[in-house]
mmCIF file with all atom_site columns, C-alpha atoms in Angstrom:
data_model
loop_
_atom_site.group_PDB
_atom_site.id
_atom_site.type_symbol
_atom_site.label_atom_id
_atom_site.label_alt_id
_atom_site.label_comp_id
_atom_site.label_asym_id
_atom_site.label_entity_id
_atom_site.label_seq_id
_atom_site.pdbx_PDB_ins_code
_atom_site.Cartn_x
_atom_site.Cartn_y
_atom_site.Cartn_z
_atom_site.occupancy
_atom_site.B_iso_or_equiv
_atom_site.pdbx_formal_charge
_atom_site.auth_seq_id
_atom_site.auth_comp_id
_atom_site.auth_asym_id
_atom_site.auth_atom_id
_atom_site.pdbx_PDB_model_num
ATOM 1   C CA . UNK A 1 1   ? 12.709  -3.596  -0.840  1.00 39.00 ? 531 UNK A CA 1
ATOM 2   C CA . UNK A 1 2   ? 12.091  -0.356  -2.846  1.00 39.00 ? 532 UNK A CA 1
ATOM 3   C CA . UNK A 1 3   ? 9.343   1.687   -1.507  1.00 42.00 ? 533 UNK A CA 1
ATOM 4   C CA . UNK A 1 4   ? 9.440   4.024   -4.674  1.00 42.00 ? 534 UNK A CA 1
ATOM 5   C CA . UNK A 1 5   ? 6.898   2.955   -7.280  1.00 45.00 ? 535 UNK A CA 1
ATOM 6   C CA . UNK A 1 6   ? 6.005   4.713   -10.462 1.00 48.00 ? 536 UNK A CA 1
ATOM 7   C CA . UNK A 1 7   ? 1.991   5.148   -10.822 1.00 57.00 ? 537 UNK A CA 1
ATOM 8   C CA . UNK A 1 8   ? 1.869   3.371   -13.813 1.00 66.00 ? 538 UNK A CA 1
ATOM 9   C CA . UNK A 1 9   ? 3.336   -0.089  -11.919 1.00 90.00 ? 539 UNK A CA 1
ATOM 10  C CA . UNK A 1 10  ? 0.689   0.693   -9.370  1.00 93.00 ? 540 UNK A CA 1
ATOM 11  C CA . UNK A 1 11  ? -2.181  1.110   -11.486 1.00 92.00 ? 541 UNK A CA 1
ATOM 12  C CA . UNK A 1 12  ? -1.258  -2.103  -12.760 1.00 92.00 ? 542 UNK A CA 1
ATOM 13  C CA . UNK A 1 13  ? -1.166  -3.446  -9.182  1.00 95.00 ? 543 UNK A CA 1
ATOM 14  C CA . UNK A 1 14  ? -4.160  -2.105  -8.323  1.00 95.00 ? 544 UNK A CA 1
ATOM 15  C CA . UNK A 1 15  ? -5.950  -3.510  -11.746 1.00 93.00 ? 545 UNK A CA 1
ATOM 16  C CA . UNK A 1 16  ? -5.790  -6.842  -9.957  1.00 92.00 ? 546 UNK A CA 1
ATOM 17  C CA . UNK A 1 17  ? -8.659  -6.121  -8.006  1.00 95.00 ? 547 UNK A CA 1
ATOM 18  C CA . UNK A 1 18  ? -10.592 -5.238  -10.108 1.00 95.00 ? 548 UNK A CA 1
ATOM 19  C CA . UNK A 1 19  ? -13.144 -6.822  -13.296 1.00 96.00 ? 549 UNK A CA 1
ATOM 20  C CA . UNK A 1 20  ? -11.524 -7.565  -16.439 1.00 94.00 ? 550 UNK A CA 1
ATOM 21  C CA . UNK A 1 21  ? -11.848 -4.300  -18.679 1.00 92.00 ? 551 UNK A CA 1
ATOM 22  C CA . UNK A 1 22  ? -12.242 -1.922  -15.648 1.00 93.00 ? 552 UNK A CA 1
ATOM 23  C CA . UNK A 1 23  ? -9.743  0.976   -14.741 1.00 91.00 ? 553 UNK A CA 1
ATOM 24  C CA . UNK A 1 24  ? -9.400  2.406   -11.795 1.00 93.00 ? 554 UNK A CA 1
ATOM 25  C CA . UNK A 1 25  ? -8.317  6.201   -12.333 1.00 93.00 ? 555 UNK A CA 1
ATOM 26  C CA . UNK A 1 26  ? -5.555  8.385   -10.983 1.00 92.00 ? 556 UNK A CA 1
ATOM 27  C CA . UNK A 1 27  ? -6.631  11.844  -9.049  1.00 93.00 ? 557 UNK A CA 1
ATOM 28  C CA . UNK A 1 28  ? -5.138  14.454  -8.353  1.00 92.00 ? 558 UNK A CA 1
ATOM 29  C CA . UNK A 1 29  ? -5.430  15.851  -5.221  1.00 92.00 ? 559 UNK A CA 1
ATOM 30  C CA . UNK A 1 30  ? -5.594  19.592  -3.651  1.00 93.00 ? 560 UNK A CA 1
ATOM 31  C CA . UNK A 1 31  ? -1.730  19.938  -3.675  1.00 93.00 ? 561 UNK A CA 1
ATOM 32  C CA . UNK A 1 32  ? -1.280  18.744  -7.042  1.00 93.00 ? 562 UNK A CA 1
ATOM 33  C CA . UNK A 1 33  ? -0.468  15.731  -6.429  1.00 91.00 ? 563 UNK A CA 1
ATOM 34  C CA . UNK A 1 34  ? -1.433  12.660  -8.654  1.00 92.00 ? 564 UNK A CA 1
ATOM 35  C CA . UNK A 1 35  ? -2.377  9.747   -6.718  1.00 93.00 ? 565 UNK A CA 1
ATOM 36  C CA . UNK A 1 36  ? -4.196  5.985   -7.895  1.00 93.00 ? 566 UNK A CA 1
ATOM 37  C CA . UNK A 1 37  ? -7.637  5.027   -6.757  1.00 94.00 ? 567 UNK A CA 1
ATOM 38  C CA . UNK A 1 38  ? -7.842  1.694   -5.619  1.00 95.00 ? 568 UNK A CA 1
ATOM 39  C CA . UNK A 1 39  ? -4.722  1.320   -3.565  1.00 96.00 ? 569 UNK A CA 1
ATOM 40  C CA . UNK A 1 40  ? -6.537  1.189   -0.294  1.00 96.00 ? 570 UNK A CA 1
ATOM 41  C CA . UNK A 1 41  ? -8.726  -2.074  -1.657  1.00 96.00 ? 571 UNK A CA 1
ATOM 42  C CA . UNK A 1 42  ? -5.456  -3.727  -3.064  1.00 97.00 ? 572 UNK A CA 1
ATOM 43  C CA . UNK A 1 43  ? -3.449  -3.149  -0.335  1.00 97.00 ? 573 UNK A CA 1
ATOM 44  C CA . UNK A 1 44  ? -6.566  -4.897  2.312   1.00 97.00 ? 574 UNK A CA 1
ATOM 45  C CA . UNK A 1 45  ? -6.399  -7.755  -0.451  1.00 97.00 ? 575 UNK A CA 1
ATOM 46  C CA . UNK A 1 46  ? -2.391  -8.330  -0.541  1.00 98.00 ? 576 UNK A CA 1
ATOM 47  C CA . UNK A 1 47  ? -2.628  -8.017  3.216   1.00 98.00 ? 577 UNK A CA 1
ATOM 48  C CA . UNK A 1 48  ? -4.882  -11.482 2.843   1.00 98.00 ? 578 UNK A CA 1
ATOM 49  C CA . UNK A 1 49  ? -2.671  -12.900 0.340   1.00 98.00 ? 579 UNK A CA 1
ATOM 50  C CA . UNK A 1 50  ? 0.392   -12.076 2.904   1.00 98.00 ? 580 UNK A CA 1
ATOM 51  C CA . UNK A 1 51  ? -1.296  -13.932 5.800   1.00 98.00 ? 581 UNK A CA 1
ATOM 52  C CA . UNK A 1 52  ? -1.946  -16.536 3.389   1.00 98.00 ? 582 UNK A CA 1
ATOM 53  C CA . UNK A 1 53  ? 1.721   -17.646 3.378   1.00 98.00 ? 583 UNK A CA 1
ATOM 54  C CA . UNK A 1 54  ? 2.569   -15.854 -0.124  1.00 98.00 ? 584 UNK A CA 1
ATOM 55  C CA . UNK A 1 55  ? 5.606   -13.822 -0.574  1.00 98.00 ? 585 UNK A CA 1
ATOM 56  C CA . UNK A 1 56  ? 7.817   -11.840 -2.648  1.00 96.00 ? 586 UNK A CA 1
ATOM 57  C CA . UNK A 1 57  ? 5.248   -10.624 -5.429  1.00 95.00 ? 587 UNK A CA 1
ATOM 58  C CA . UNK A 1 58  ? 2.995   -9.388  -2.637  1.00 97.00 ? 588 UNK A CA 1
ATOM 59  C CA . UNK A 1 59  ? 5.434   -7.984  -0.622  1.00 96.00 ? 589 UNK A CA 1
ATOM 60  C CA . UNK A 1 60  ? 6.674   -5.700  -3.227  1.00 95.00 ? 590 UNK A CA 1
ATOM 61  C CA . UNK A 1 61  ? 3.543   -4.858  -4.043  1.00 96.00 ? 591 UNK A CA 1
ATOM 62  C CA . UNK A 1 62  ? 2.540   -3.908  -0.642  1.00 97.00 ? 592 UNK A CA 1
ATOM 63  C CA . UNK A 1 63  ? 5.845   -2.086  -0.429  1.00 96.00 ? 593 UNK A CA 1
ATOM 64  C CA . UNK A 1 64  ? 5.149   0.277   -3.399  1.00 95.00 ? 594 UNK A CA 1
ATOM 65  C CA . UNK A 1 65  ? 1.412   1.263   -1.782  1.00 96.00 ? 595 UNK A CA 1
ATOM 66  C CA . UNK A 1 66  ? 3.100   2.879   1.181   1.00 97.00 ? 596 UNK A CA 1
ATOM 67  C CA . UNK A 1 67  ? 3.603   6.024   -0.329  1.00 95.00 ? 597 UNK A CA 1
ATOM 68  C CA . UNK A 1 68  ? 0.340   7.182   -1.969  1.00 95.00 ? 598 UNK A CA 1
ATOM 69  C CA . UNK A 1 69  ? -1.306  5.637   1.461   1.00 96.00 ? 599 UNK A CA 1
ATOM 70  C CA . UNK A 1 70  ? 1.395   8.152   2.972   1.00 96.00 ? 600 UNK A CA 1
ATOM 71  C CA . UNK A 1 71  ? -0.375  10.725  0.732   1.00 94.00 ? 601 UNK A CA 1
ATOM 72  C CA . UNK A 1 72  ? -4.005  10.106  1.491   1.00 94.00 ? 602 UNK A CA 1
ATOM 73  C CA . UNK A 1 73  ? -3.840  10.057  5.271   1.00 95.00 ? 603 UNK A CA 1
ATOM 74  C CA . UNK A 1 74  ? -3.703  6.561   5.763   1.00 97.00 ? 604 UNK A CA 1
ATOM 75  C CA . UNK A 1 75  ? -1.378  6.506   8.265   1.00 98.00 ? 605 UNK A CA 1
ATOM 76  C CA . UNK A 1 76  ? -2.334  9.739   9.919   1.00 97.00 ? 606 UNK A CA 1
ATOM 77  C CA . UNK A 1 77  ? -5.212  7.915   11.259  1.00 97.00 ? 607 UNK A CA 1
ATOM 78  C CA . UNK A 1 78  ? -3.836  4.694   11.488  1.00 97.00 ? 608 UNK A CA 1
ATOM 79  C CA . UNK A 1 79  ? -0.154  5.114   12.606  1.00 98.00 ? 609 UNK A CA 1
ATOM 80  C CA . UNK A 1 80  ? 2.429   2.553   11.726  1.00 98.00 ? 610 UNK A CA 1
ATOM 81  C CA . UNK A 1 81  ? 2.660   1.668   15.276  1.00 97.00 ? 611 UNK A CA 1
ATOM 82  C CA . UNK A 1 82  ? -0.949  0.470   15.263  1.00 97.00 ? 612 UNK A CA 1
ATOM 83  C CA . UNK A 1 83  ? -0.487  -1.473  12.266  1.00 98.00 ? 613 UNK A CA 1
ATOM 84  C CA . UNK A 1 84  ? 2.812   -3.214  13.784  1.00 97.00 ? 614 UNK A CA 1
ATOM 85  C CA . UNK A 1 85  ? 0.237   -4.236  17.122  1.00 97.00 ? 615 UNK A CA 1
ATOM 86  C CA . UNK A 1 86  ? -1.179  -7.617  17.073  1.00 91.00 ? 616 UNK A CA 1
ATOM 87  C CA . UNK A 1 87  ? -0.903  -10.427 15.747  1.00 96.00 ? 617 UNK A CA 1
ATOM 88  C CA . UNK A 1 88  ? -1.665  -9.968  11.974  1.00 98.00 ? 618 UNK A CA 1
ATOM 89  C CA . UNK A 1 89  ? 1.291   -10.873 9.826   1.00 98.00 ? 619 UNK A CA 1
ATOM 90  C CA . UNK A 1 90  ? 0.932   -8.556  6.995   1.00 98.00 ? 620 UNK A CA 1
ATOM 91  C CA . UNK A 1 91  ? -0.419  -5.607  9.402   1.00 98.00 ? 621 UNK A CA 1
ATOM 92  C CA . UNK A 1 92  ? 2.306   -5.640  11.092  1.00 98.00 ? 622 UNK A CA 1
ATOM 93  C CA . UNK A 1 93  ? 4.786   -5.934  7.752   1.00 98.00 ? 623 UNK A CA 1
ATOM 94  C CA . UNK A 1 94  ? 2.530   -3.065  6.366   1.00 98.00 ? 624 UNK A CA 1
ATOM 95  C CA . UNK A 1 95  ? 3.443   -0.970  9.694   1.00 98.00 ? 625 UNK A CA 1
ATOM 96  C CA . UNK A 1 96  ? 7.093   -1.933  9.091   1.00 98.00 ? 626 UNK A CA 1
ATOM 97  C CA . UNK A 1 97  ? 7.378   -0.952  5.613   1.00 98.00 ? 627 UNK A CA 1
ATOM 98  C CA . UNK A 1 98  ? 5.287   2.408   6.172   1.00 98.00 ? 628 UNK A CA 1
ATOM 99  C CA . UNK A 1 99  ? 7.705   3.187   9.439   1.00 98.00 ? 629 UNK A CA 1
ATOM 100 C CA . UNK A 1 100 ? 10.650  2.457   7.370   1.00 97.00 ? 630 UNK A CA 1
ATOM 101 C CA . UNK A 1 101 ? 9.526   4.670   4.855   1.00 96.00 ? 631 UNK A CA 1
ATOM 102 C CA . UNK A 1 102 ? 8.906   7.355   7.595   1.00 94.00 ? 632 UNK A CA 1
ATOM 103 C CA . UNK A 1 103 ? 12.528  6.858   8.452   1.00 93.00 ? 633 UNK A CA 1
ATOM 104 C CA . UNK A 1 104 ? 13.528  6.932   4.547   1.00 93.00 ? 634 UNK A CA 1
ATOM 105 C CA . UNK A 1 105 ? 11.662  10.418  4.312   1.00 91.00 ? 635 UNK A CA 1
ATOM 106 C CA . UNK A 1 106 ? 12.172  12.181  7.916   1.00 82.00 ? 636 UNK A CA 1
#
């Protein structure tokens, strides 16, 4: 599973989530970097979705989150360790893809 993701495929991702006719907007950050709102909220929803038995779509979804959450800080504070703990099916495949990505990018 790819963990690269242009941010146009996930703004589009991320557009799920939201009202018909809303955007959610790209930043950019300090560094220069460009990054899409929204992913955070997307990837808490495709995490439900996950636990709810559905694959493939959502996993690739989930998959191409990992690097702007990588970006923000997500995992800084919440290490992919703690997301692998537990018994939460798509916390722990979240934790997975981000340490895999880790690896990927070490």
């Amino acid at each position: 599973m790819s963990l690269s993701s242009p941010p146009d495929d996930l703004a589009a991702i991320n557009r799920k989530i939201v009202a018909e006719g809303e955007v959610l907007p790209a930043v950019v950050l300090k560094d220069g970097s460009r990054v899409q709102t929204g992913t955070v909220a997307t990837l808490l929803h495709n995490i439900t979705r996950y636990n709810a038995g559905e694959r493939g779509t959502v996993e690739r979804e989930l998959a191409a989150a990992i690097p702007t959450l990588f970006k923000v800080g997500l995992f800084d504070l919440f290490p992919p360790a703690e997301w692998m703990a537990g018994d939460n099916p798509g916390r722990r495949l979240v934790g997975e893809l981000a340490r895999a990505h880790q690896t990927d990018h070490a």
